[in-house]
Amino acid sequence: MLCEHLNPTRRSVLGASGALFAWAFAPRFVKAAQARDPRFITIILRGALDGLTAVPPIGDPDYSGLRGDMAMSFQGENAALPLDGYFGLHPALGNFQRLFQSGQAAVVHASATSYRDRSHFDGQDVLESGFPAPRHVETGWLNRLMEVIPRGEALNPGLGKGGVGGLSVGATAPLVIRGKAPLLGWSPAVLRPADADLAPRLADLYGERDPMLAALLAEGVATGKIASGLGMRSKGGPGDPDGMEQMARGAARLLSHPEGPRIAALAFEGWDTHAQETARLAKLLQGLDRSLAAFEQEMGPVWKDTAILVVTEFGRTARTNGTEGTDHGTATTAFLAGGAIKGGRVIADWPGLKEKQLYEARDLASTTDIRGIIKGISVDLLGASPERLVASVFPGSENVAPVRGVIV
């Protein structure tokens, strides 16, 4: 199956470059459930994660036959990490297992959006726009969520006074966080560090001739210092373990700042594993695992009120192909992590892997709509109204109820 190679459009590049805003004067959301000061982070895995390798259903009697040489077990050199006896965890996800065992991480298996075809472009459009079918809209559900969360002392939707609503991490803002609510944009530096006196010299120049540009420069310098730390330079892109960890670490430093944004989106690339999946996916999952550990380390005290959602556009075929990989599928695995997550469990209405139980006799069938999980987090952590979630955030989702109990 051919895969689309997606390039950012000029519009998306311009949207991602969107300016830095002074968050110190921004309005804020109401404190959500239990007087929290919550953070909500969405990580998009672009390319379609193989959920049957990330979280293998080792207890399913049909699993090993479908997967052949790629099947995992609880024994051997590359044994799966134990979760609950039925499901295992890829050995690259050691930090996630630790969080799972401490009740701060959970798995949502056999999950999907409403999309049932297998185009990366359309699948990502549905996942990130929040609409039930691909419409190629220009706003994402996370940005629209910021507009419907009540304002108060804790979170900042960026409505009015030019305040920062959310944090977009990376060179291009993911569709999921594009929209009317303003964003703070940050990406790890890729150029050689400038001389130490360059910023002060520019500040003096702009201060005399363009006060507005001088203010933006000051905010940009401050943002870079908070996110990157001294001497921190780009080590890799969003499809590399070093790049993933660095993006997460910088995002966490900004989110943990008392006057910083509370909602963020990141996108990690390269999850399309048609060939040589075993080695490729191990490297990618290592990067995801390190990024989750970086969030935990850098968020500090606010980790206890943090929820991280890791999602992908669709899954992969239940059977392997002839190139030691898997092709485009349907249901997959989503991950939840953070101190606000009611973890230590696999959330799944397991559909089974017999041929008659597979979607179109080839894919893991979806039994959990990921929109229900997002709605549950939005209601219980952020104080969103279920009615407004249907009206503005996930139009056409009247039959998808919020999954309650995801948040502690």
mmCIF file of C-alpha atoms in Angstrom:
data_model
loop_
_atom_site.group_PDB
_atom_site.id
_atom_site.type_symbol
_atom_site.label_atom_id
_atom_site.label_comp_id
_atom_site.label_asym_id
_atom_site.label_seq_id
_atom_site.Cartn_x
_atom_site.Cartn_y
_atom_site.Cartn_z
ATOM 1 C CA MET A 1 0.000 0.000 0.000
ATOM 2 C CA LEU A 2 1.352 3.376 -0.976
ATOM 3 C CA CYS A 3 1.676 6.000 1.736
ATOM 4 C CA GLU A 4 1.203 9.688 1.267
ATOM 5 C CA HIS A 5 4.310 11.740 1.957
ATOM 6 C CA LEU A 6 2.881 14.828 3.559
ATOM 7 C CA ASN A 7 4.580 18.194 3.316
ATOM 8 C CA PRO A 8 3.519 21.213 5.351
ATOM 9 C CA THR A 9 1.538 23.725 3.360
ATOM 10 C CA ARG A 10 2.496 27.372 3.281
ATOM 11 C CA ARG A 11 -0.597 28.110 5.363
ATOM 12 C CA SER A 12 0.412 25.616 8.065
ATOM 13 C CA VAL A 13 3.961 26.944 8.183
ATOM 14 C CA LEU A 14 2.701 30.483 8.602
ATOM 15 C CA GLY A 15 0.280 29.320 11.283
ATOM 16 C CA ALA A 16 3.038 27.559 13.162
ATOM 17 C CA SER A 17 5.255 30.603 13.157
ATOM 18 C CA GLY A 18 2.549 32.493 15.006
ATOM 19 C CA ALA A 19 3.916 34.928 17.418
ATOM 20 C CA LEU A 20 4.884 34.671 21.039
ATOM 21 C CA PHE A 21 2.434 36.272 23.444
ATOM 22 C CA ALA A 22 2.982 37.735 26.902
ATOM 23 C CA TRP A 23 1.383 35.110 29.091
ATOM 24 C CA ALA A 24 1.908 36.973 32.380
ATOM 25 C CA PHE A 25 -1.149 39.142 31.698
ATOM 26 C CA ALA A 26 -3.392 36.454 30.268
ATOM 27 C CA PRO A 27 -6.838 35.500 31.556
ATOM 28 C CA ARG A 28 -7.123 32.019 33.045
ATOM 29 C CA PHE A 29 -9.461 29.070 33.188
ATOM 30 C CA VAL A 30 -11.437 28.189 36.250
ATOM 31 C CA LYS A 31 -9.786 25.715 38.531
ATOM 32 C CA ALA A 32 -11.131 22.416 37.382
ATOM 33 C CA ALA A 33 -12.270 19.442 39.408
ATOM 34 C CA GLN A 34 -11.052 19.406 43.001
ATOM 35 C CA ALA A 35 -9.487 22.895 42.769
ATOM 36 C CA ARG A 36 -6.658 21.694 40.541
ATOM 37 C CA ASP A 37 -4.290 23.683 38.369
ATOM 38 C CA PRO A 38 -4.355 21.145 35.525
ATOM 39 C CA ARG A 39 -2.186 20.545 32.458
ATOM 40 C CA PHE A 40 -3.338 18.623 29.400
ATOM 41 C CA ILE A 41 -0.829 17.468 26.778
ATOM 42 C CA THR A 42 -1.643 15.717 23.500
ATOM 43 C CA ILE A 43 1.056 13.813 21.616
ATOM 44 C CA ILE A 44 0.243 12.796 18.037
ATOM 45 C CA LEU A 45 2.118 9.784 16.628
ATOM 46 C CA ARG A 46 2.022 10.361 12.872
ATOM 47 C CA GLY A 47 2.162 7.318 10.617
ATOM 48 C CA ALA A 48 -0.133 4.844 12.445
ATOM 49 C CA LEU A 49 1.183 3.017 15.511
ATOM 50 C CA ASP A 50 1.011 -0.786 15.560
ATOM 51 C CA GLY A 51 -0.909 -1.234 18.794
ATOM 52 C CA LEU A 52 -0.569 -5.018 18.668
ATOM 53 C CA THR A 53 3.199 -4.652 19.006
ATOM 54 C CA ALA A 54 3.200 -1.720 21.437
ATOM 55 C CA VAL A 55 0.768 -3.523 23.758
ATOM 56 C CA PRO A 56 0.603 -7.162 22.603
ATOM 57 C CA PRO A 57 -2.455 -9.200 23.693
ATOM 58 C CA ILE A 58 -0.337 -12.193 24.643
ATOM 59 C CA GLY A 59 -3.245 -13.864 26.403
ATOM 60 C CA ASP A 60 -5.343 -13.978 23.229
ATOM 61 C CA PRO A 61 -5.053 -17.517 21.785
ATOM 62 C CA ASP A 62 -5.066 -16.184 18.206
ATOM 63 C CA TYR A 63 -2.367 -13.562 18.684
ATOM 64 C CA SER A 64 0.784 -15.617 18.076
ATOM 65 C CA GLY A 65 -0.650 -17.277 14.969
ATOM 66 C CA LEU A 66 -1.454 -13.928 13.370
ATOM 67 C CA ARG A 67 1.875 -12.354 14.203
ATOM 68 C CA GLY A 68 4.207 -15.278 13.477
ATOM 69 C CA ASP A 69 7.854 -14.358 14.035
ATOM 70 C CA MET A 70 6.844 -10.888 15.207
ATOM 71 C CA ALA A 71 4.737 -12.267 18.054
ATOM 72 C CA MET A 72 5.931 -11.381 21.549
ATOM 73 C CA SER A 73 5.743 -13.403 24.747
ATOM 74 C CA PHE A 74 6.543 -12.958 28.428
ATOM 75 C CA GLN A 75 9.703 -15.050 28.112
ATOM 76 C CA GLY A 76 12.949 -14.845 26.179
ATOM 77 C CA GLU A 77 15.584 -12.226 25.428
ATOM 78 C CA ASN A 78 13.160 -9.569 24.146
ATOM 79 C CA ALA A 79 10.260 -10.525 26.368
ATOM 80 C CA ALA A 80 7.307 -8.196 26.733
ATOM 81 C CA LEU A 81 6.996 -6.329 30.012
ATOM 82 C CA PRO A 82 4.047 -7.520 32.099
ATOM 83 C CA LEU A 83 0.979 -5.329 32.500
ATOM 84 C CA ASP A 84 -1.995 -7.327 33.692
ATOM 85 C CA GLY A 85 -1.257 -10.930 32.708
ATOM 86 C CA TYR A 86 -3.264 -10.759 29.485
ATOM 87 C CA PHE A 87 -1.630 -7.750 27.865
ATOM 88 C CA GLY A 88 2.089 -7.156 27.708
ATOM 89 C CA LEU A 89 4.088 -4.032 26.958
ATOM 90 C CA HIS A 90 6.872 -3.541 24.448
ATOM 91 C CA PRO A 91 10.252 -3.807 26.237
ATOM 92 C CA ALA A 92 11.221 -0.301 25.072
ATOM 93 C CA LEU A 93 8.487 1.164 27.302
ATOM 94 C CA GLY A 94 10.117 0.659 30.687
ATOM 95 C CA ASN A 95 9.284 4.135 31.999
ATOM 96 C CA PHE A 96 5.665 3.710 30.960
ATOM 97 C CA GLN A 97 5.529 0.374 32.801
ATOM 98 C CA ARG A 98 6.874 2.065 35.940
ATOM 99 C CA LEU A 99 4.180 4.744 35.695
ATOM 100 C CA PHE A 100 1.562 2.059 35.021
ATOM 101 C CA GLN A 101 2.594 0.123 38.121
ATOM 102 C CA SER A 102 2.438 3.285 40.234
ATOM 103 C CA GLY A 103 -1.084 4.044 39.024
ATOM 104 C CA GLN A 104 -0.050 6.998 36.847
ATOM 105 C CA ALA A 105 -0.492 5.491 33.373
ATOM 106 C CA ALA A 106 -3.097 3.486 31.498
ATOM 107 C CA VAL A 107 -3.604 1.892 28.099
ATOM 108 C CA VAL A 108 -6.687 2.341 25.907
ATOM 109 C CA HIS A 109 -6.664 -0.662 23.569
ATOM 110 C CA ALA A 110 -8.804 -1.451 20.516
ATOM 111 C CA SER A 111 -9.444 2.283 20.158
ATOM 112 C CA ALA A 112 -9.896 4.471 17.089
ATOM 113 C CA THR A 113 -11.494 7.617 15.777
ATOM 114 C CA SER A 114 -14.655 7.426 13.666
ATOM 115 C CA TYR A 115 -12.501 7.019 10.542
ATOM 116 C CA ARG A 116 -12.563 3.568 8.890
ATOM 117 C CA ASP A 117 -10.491 3.993 5.740
ATOM 118 C CA ARG A 118 -6.723 3.802 5.579
ATOM 119 C CA SER A 119 -5.352 7.070 4.209
ATOM 120 C CA HIS A 120 -2.787 8.786 6.421
ATOM 121 C CA PHE A 121 -3.875 12.196 5.187
ATOM 122 C CA ASP A 122 -7.575 11.665 5.909
ATOM 123 C CA GLY A 123 -6.919 9.721 9.114
ATOM 124 C CA GLN A 124 -4.790 12.505 10.537
ATOM 125 C CA ASP A 125 -7.371 15.062 9.437
ATOM 126 C CA VAL A 126 -10.122 13.262 11.388
ATOM 127 C CA LEU A 127 -7.909 12.629 14.428
ATOM 128 C CA GLU A 128 -6.739 16.210 14.725
ATOM 129 C CA SER A 129 -9.758 18.164 13.485
ATOM 130 C CA GLY A 130 -12.208 16.303 15.717
ATOM 131 C CA PHE A 131 -14.795 16.011 12.942
ATOM 132 C CA PRO A 132 -16.326 12.588 12.198
ATOM 133 C CA ALA A 133 -15.141 12.555 8.582
ATOM 134 C CA PRO A 134 -12.287 14.194 6.691
ATOM 135 C CA ARG A 135 -13.206 17.754 5.847
ATOM 136 C CA HIS A 136 -9.746 19.322 5.803
ATOM 137 C CA VAL A 137 -10.826 22.026 8.212
ATOM 138 C CA GLU A 138 -8.303 24.544 9.486
ATOM 139 C CA THR A 139 -8.957 24.239 13.222
ATOM 140 C CA GLY A 140 -8.293 21.408 15.646
ATOM 141 C CA TRP A 141 -10.310 20.039 18.543
ATOM 142 C CA LEU A 142 -7.682 20.993 21.139
ATOM 143 C CA ASN A 143 -7.793 24.649 20.137
ATOM 144 C CA ARG A 144 -11.594 24.647 20.142
ATOM 145 C CA LEU A 145 -11.499 22.984 23.575
ATOM 146 C CA MET A 146 -9.524 25.957 24.881
ATOM 147 C CA GLU A 147 -12.358 28.211 23.780
ATOM 148 C CA VAL A 148 -15.063 26.352 25.709
ATOM 149 C CA ILE A 149 -13.292 25.782 29.027
ATOM 150 C CA PRO A 150 -14.573 28.205 31.685
ATOM 151 C CA ARG A 151 -12.198 30.986 32.634
ATOM 152 C CA GLY A 152 -10.957 31.524 36.154
ATOM 153 C CA GLU A 153 -7.795 31.240 38.203
ATOM 154 C CA ALA A 154 -6.123 28.120 36.897
ATOM 155 C CA LEU A 155 -6.020 27.552 33.142
ATOM 156 C CA ASN A 156 -5.537 30.111 30.422
ATOM 157 C CA PRO A 157 -7.590 29.824 27.224
ATOM 158 C CA GLY A 158 -6.003 32.863 25.643
ATOM 159 C CA LEU A 159 -9.308 34.689 25.220
ATOM 160 C CA GLY A 160 -8.980 38.436 25.464
ATOM 161 C CA LYS A 161 -5.977 40.602 26.358
ATOM 162 C CA GLY A 162 -3.825 38.716 23.845
ATOM 163 C CA GLY A 163 -2.998 35.948 26.305
ATOM 164 C CA VAL A 164 -1.413 32.630 25.456
ATOM 165 C CA GLY A 165 -3.951 29.830 25.119
ATOM 166 C CA GLY A 166 -1.823 26.816 24.351
ATOM 167 C CA LEU A 167 1.654 25.633 23.525
ATOM 168 C CA SER A 168 2.575 24.329 20.087
ATOM 169 C CA VAL A 169 5.854 22.413 20.031
ATOM 170 C CA GLY A 170 7.744 21.907 16.782
ATOM 171 C CA ALA A 171 8.540 23.748 13.571
ATOM 172 C CA THR A 172 4.937 23.389 12.361
ATOM 173 C CA ALA A 173 1.897 23.674 14.604
ATOM 174 C CA PRO A 174 -0.089 20.406 14.567
ATOM 175 C CA LEU A 175 -3.598 20.806 13.179
ATOM 176 C CA VAL A 176 -5.015 19.625 16.508
ATOM 177 C CA ILE A 177 -4.033 22.905 18.197
ATOM 178 C CA ARG A 178 -4.593 25.393 15.359
ATOM 179 C CA GLY A 179 -7.488 27.807 15.654
ATOM 180 C CA LYS A 180 -8.667 31.090 17.134
ATOM 181 C CA ALA A 181 -7.202 30.661 20.610
ATOM 182 C CA PRO A 182 -3.688 32.134 20.454
ATOM 183 C CA LEU A 183 -0.620 29.949 20.855
ATOM 184 C CA LEU A 184 2.870 30.123 22.189
ATOM 185 C CA GLY A 185 5.163 28.434 19.664
ATOM 186 C CA TRP A 186 8.449 26.773 20.581
ATOM 187 C CA SER A 187 10.813 24.446 18.743
ATOM 188 C CA PRO A 188 14.301 23.229 19.722
ATOM 189 C CA ALA A 189 17.021 25.370 18.166
ATOM 190 C CA VAL A 190 18.707 23.861 15.109
ATOM 191 C CA LEU A 191 21.169 26.654 14.300
ATOM 192 C CA ARG A 192 24.549 27.372 15.830
ATOM 193 C CA PRO A 193 24.087 29.355 19.075
ATOM 194 C CA ALA A 194 24.286 33.091 18.530
ATOM 195 C CA ASP A 195 26.867 35.246 20.264
ATOM 196 C CA ALA A 196 25.857 36.131 23.792
ATOM 197 C CA ASP A 197 25.629 39.848 23.033
ATOM 198 C CA LEU A 198 23.396 39.496 19.949
ATOM 199 C CA ALA A 199 20.049 39.561 21.776
ATOM 200 C CA PRO A 200 20.917 42.630 23.930
ATOM 201 C CA ARG A 201 22.153 44.480 20.832
ATOM 202 C CA LEU A 202 18.960 43.714 18.936
ATOM 203 C CA ALA A 203 16.898 44.688 21.966
ATOM 204 C CA ASP A 204 18.587 48.084 22.095
ATOM 205 C CA LEU A 205 18.045 48.593 18.368
ATOM 206 C CA TYR A 206 14.379 47.571 18.414
ATOM 207 C CA GLY A 207 13.779 49.479 21.640
ATOM 208 C CA GLU A 208 14.631 52.708 19.877
ATOM 209 C CA ARG A 209 12.822 52.036 16.599
ATOM 210 C CA ASP A 210 10.109 49.418 17.161
ATOM 211 C CA PRO A 211 8.900 48.926 20.763
ATOM 212 C CA MET A 212 6.416 46.183 19.778
ATOM 213 C CA LEU A 213 9.106 44.120 18.059
ATOM 214 C CA ALA A 214 11.386 44.701 21.041
ATOM 215 C CA ALA A 215 8.742 43.263 23.357
ATOM 216 C CA LEU A 216 8.278 40.205 21.141
ATOM 217 C CA LEU A 217 12.036 39.659 21.040
ATOM 218 C CA ALA A 218 12.215 39.789 24.833
ATOM 219 C CA GLU A 219 9.393 37.282 25.128
ATOM 220 C CA GLY A 220 11.061 34.997 22.597
ATOM 221 C CA VAL A 221 14.354 35.072 24.472
ATOM 222 C CA ALA A 222 12.563 34.326 27.741
ATOM 223 C CA THR A 223 10.658 31.447 26.175
ATOM 224 C CA GLY A 224 13.837 29.939 24.762
ATOM 225 C CA LYS A 225 15.599 30.150 28.111
ATOM 226 C CA ILE A 226 12.743 28.486 29.962
ATOM 227 C CA ALA A 227 12.219 25.725 27.425
ATOM 228 C CA SER A 228 15.746 24.886 26.420
ATOM 229 C CA GLY A 229 17.915 25.581 29.414
ATOM 230 C CA LEU A 230 21.456 26.767 29.051
ATOM 231 C CA GLY A 231 23.394 25.137 26.222
ATOM 232 C CA MET A 232 20.564 22.859 25.087
ATOM 233 C CA ARG A 233 20.633 22.401 21.291
ATOM 234 C CA SER A 234 18.623 20.256 18.921
ATOM 235 C CA LYS A 235 19.834 16.640 18.892
ATOM 236 C CA GLY A 236 17.339 15.165 16.471
ATOM 237 C CA GLY A 237 13.998 15.640 14.788
ATOM 238 C CA PRO A 238 10.468 14.619 15.828
ATOM 239 C CA GLY A 239 11.071 11.077 14.514
ATOM 240 C CA ASP A 240 14.253 10.531 16.523
ATOM 241 C CA PRO A 241 14.429 9.485 20.209
ATOM 242 C CA ASP A 242 16.708 12.381 21.118
ATOM 243 C CA GLY A 243 14.426 14.839 19.330
ATOM 244 C CA MET A 244 11.303 13.462 21.001
ATOM 245 C CA GLU A 245 12.856 13.723 24.458
ATOM 246 C CA GLN A 246 14.098 17.246 23.830
ATOM 247 C CA MET A 247 10.707 18.422 22.577
ATOM 248 C CA ALA A 248 9.043 16.938 25.651
ATOM 249 C CA ARG A 249 11.565 18.390 28.060
ATOM 250 C CA GLY A 250 11.243 21.896 26.634
ATOM 251 C CA ALA A 251 7.459 21.690 26.592
ATOM 252 C CA ALA A 252 7.390 20.548 30.206
ATOM 253 C CA ARG A 253 9.541 23.463 31.335
ATOM 254 C CA LEU A 254 7.147 25.924 29.728
ATOM 255 C CA LEU A 255 4.038 24.158 31.026
ATOM 256 C CA SER A 256 5.372 23.979 34.564
ATOM 257 C CA HIS A 257 6.119 27.706 34.656
ATOM 258 C CA PRO A 258 3.620 29.402 37.029
ATOM 259 C CA GLU A 259 2.574 31.890 34.345
ATOM 260 C CA GLY A 260 2.946 29.517 31.405
ATOM 261 C CA PRO A 261 0.426 27.765 29.168
ATOM 262 C CA ARG A 262 -1.554 24.809 30.492
ATOM 263 C CA ILE A 263 -2.404 22.962 27.272
ATOM 264 C CA ALA A 264 0.070 21.684 24.680
ATOM 265 C CA ALA A 265 0.377 19.640 21.492
ATOM 266 C CA LEU A 266 3.366 17.788 20.062
ATOM 267 C CA ALA A 267 3.689 15.572 16.983
ATOM 268 C CA PHE A 268 6.201 12.734 16.640
ATOM 269 C CA GLU A 269 6.833 11.436 13.134
ATOM 270 C CA GLY A 270 7.756 8.159 11.436
ATOM 271 C CA TRP A 271 5.351 5.528 12.812
ATOM 272 C CA ASP A 272 4.495 4.001 9.408
ATOM 273 C CA THR A 273 6.115 0.557 9.721
ATOM 274 C CA HIS A 274 5.488 -1.315 6.464
ATOM 275 C CA ALA A 275 8.914 -2.982 6.551
ATOM 276 C CA GLN A 276 11.426 -4.079 9.201
ATOM 277 C CA GLU A 277 9.017 -3.070 11.923
ATOM 278 C CA THR A 278 10.732 -4.768 14.858
ATOM 279 C CA ALA A 279 13.858 -2.601 14.864
ATOM 280 C CA ARG A 280 12.151 0.605 13.721
ATOM 281 C CA LEU A 281 9.338 0.480 16.232
ATOM 282 C CA ALA A 282 11.690 -0.367 19.102
ATOM 283 C CA LYS A 283 13.602 2.864 18.402
ATOM 284 C CA LEU A 284 10.458 4.961 18.087
ATOM 285 C CA LEU A 285 8.894 3.550 21.254
ATOM 286 C CA GLN A 286 12.124 4.241 23.107
ATOM 287 C CA GLY A 287 11.788 7.884 22.089
ATOM 288 C CA LEU A 288 8.170 8.022 23.251
ATOM 289 C CA ASP A 289 9.133 6.377 26.548
ATOM 290 C CA ARG A 290 11.926 8.855 27.140
ATOM 291 C CA SER A 291 9.596 11.746 26.363
ATOM 292 C CA LEU A 292 7.103 10.596 28.997
ATOM 293 C CA ALA A 293 9.907 10.324 31.552
ATOM 294 C CA ALA A 294 11.072 13.841 30.588
ATOM 295 C CA PHE A 295 7.598 15.232 31.217
ATOM 296 C CA GLU A 296 7.475 13.563 34.622
ATOM 297 C CA GLN A 297 10.914 14.899 35.579
ATOM 298 C CA GLU A 298 10.439 18.462 34.354
ATOM 299 C CA MET A 299 6.833 19.090 35.402
ATOM 300 C CA GLY A 300 7.774 18.931 39.076
ATOM 301 C CA PRO A 301 4.917 19.503 41.538
ATOM 302 C CA VAL A 302 2.340 20.097 38.771
ATOM 303 C CA TRP A 303 2.821 16.515 37.512
ATOM 304 C CA LYS A 304 0.120 15.455 39.976
ATOM 305 C CA ASP A 305 -2.438 17.484 37.988
ATOM 306 C CA THR A 306 -1.131 16.533 34.547
ATOM 307 C CA ALA A 307 -2.782 14.302 31.928
ATOM 308 C CA ILE A 308 -0.932 13.219 28.778
ATOM 309 C CA LEU A 309 -2.788 11.623 25.874
ATOM 310 C CA VAL A 310 -0.818 9.766 23.178
ATOM 311 C CA VAL A 311 -2.834 9.018 20.018
ATOM 312 C CA THR A 312 -2.312 8.011 16.383
ATOM 313 C CA GLU A 313 -4.489 8.182 13.259
ATOM 314 C CA PHE A 314 -5.220 4.444 12.976
ATOM 315 C CA GLY A 315 -3.663 1.054 13.649
ATOM 316 C CA ARG A 316 -2.086 -1.617 11.498
ATOM 317 C CA THR A 317 -3.081 -4.989 10.097
ATOM 318 C CA ALA A 318 -3.432 -7.906 12.476
ATOM 319 C CA ARG A 319 -1.330 -10.076 10.165
ATOM 320 C CA THR A 320 2.197 -9.227 9.147
ATOM 321 C CA ASN A 321 3.174 -8.677 5.527
ATOM 322 C CA GLY A 322 6.020 -10.084 3.460
ATOM 323 C CA THR A 323 8.526 -7.418 4.448
ATOM 324 C CA GLU A 324 8.512 -8.048 8.210
ATOM 325 C CA GLY A 325 6.110 -5.186 8.785
ATOM 326 C CA THR A 326 2.426 -4.368 8.891
ATOM 327 C CA ASP A 327 0.120 -2.387 6.627
ATOM 328 C CA HIS A 328 -2.536 0.236 7.339
ATOM 329 C CA GLY A 329 -5.250 -0.952 9.697
ATOM 330 C CA THR A 330 -8.013 0.308 11.962
ATOM 331 C CA ALA A 331 -7.991 0.058 15.776
ATOM 332 C CA THR A 332 -4.826 0.661 17.748
ATOM 333 C CA THR A 333 -3.536 1.620 21.183
ATOM 334 C CA ALA A 334 -3.683 4.992 22.920
ATOM 335 C CA PHE A 335 -1.641 5.792 26.017
ATOM 336 C CA LEU A 336 -2.504 7.913 29.048
ATOM 337 C CA ALA A 337 0.072 9.151 31.551
ATOM 338 C CA GLY A 338 0.334 11.704 34.340
ATOM 339 C CA GLY A 339 -0.359 12.152 38.011
ATOM 340 C CA ALA A 340 -3.999 13.005 37.254
ATOM 341 C CA ILE A 341 -4.602 9.691 35.436
ATOM 342 C CA LYS A 342 -6.358 6.838 37.199
ATOM 343 C CA GLY A 343 -3.849 4.316 35.948
ATOM 344 C CA GLY A 344 -2.638 0.790 36.451
ATOM 345 C CA ARG A 345 -5.182 -0.648 34.007
ATOM 346 C CA VAL A 346 -5.837 -1.512 30.400
ATOM 347 C CA ILE A 347 -9.090 0.107 29.298
ATOM 348 C CA ALA A 348 -10.460 -2.243 26.648
ATOM 349 C CA ASP A 349 -13.551 -4.058 25.507
ATOM 350 C CA TRP A 350 -11.376 -6.628 23.785
ATOM 351 C CA PRO A 351 -12.906 -7.691 20.434
ATOM 352 C CA GLY A 352 -10.755 -10.783 19.850
ATOM 353 C CA LEU A 353 -8.492 -11.738 16.970
ATOM 354 C CA LYS A 354 -10.346 -14.544 15.234
ATOM 355 C CA GLU A 355 -10.888 -13.808 11.567
ATOM 356 C CA LYS A 356 -14.618 -13.223 12.030
ATOM 357 C CA GLN A 357 -13.823 -10.788 14.853
ATOM 358 C CA LEU A 358 -11.394 -8.719 12.793
ATOM 359 C CA TYR A 359 -12.609 -5.619 10.990
ATOM 360 C CA GLU A 360 -12.992 -6.559 7.316
ATOM 361 C CA ALA A 361 -11.193 -9.823 8.204
ATOM 362 C CA ARG A 362 -7.863 -7.987 8.490
ATOM 363 C CA ASP A 363 -7.709 -5.354 11.267
ATOM 364 C CA LEU A 364 -8.177 -5.153 14.999
ATOM 365 C CA ALA A 365 -11.775 -3.974 15.441
ATOM 366 C CA SER A 366 -12.454 -0.748 17.328
ATOM 367 C CA THR A 367 -14.557 -0.978 20.484
ATOM 368 C CA THR A 368 -13.590 2.362 22.091
ATOM 369 C CA ASP A 369 -14.053 5.727 20.405
ATOM 370 C CA ILE A 370 -11.093 7.857 21.401
ATOM 371 C CA ARG A 371 -13.355 10.916 21.449
ATOM 372 C CA GLY A 372 -15.049 9.464 24.524
ATOM 373 C CA ILE A 373 -11.705 9.307 26.334
ATOM 374 C CA ILE A 374 -10.886 12.907 25.387
ATOM 375 C CA LYS A 375 -14.332 14.042 26.482
ATOM 376 C CA GLY A 376 -13.883 12.325 29.842
ATOM 377 C CA ILE A 377 -10.580 14.107 30.438
ATOM 378 C CA SER A 378 -12.077 17.413 29.313
ATOM 379 C CA VAL A 379 -14.985 17.128 31.729
ATOM 380 C CA ASP A 380 -13.250 15.678 34.787
ATOM 381 C CA LEU A 381 -9.903 17.485 34.576
ATOM 382 C CA LEU A 382 -10.706 20.732 32.773
ATOM 383 C CA GLY A 383 -14.313 21.344 33.783
ATOM 384 C CA ALA A 384 -15.704 21.366 30.244
ATOM 385 C CA SER A 385 -19.425 21.040 29.597
ATOM 386 C CA PRO A 386 -20.438 17.823 27.768
ATOM 387 C CA GLU A 387 -22.937 19.842 25.743
ATOM 388 C CA ARG A 388 -20.317 22.295 24.544
ATOM 389 C CA LEU A 389 -17.971 19.449 23.666
ATOM 390 C CA VAL A 390 -20.596 18.143 21.242
ATOM 391 C CA ALA A 391 -21.521 21.552 19.906
ATOM 392 C CA SER A 392 -18.044 22.972 19.344
ATOM 393 C CA VAL A 393 -15.216 20.538 20.000
ATOM 394 C CA PHE A 394 -16.421 17.239 18.483
ATOM 395 C CA PRO A 395 -19.379 18.033 16.221
ATOM 396 C CA GLY A 396 -21.396 14.977 15.274
ATOM 397 C CA SER A 397 -20.405 13.051 18.408
ATOM 398 C CA GLU A 398 -23.808 13.043 20.104
ATOM 399 C CA ASN A 399 -23.654 9.271 20.540
ATOM 400 C CA VAL A 400 -20.173 9.285 22.071
ATOM 401 C CA ALA A 401 -20.466 9.780 25.828
ATOM 402 C CA PRO A 402 -17.569 11.015 27.978
ATOM 403 C CA VAL A 403 -15.699 8.078 29.509
ATOM 404 C CA ARG A 404 -15.737 8.966 33.194
ATOM 405 C CA GLY A 405 -13.241 7.710 35.741
ATOM 406 C CA VAL A 406 -10.155 8.281 33.600
ATOM 407 C CA ILE A 407 -9.068 11.087 35.961
ATOM 408 C CA VAL A 408 -8.261 10.488 39.611
#
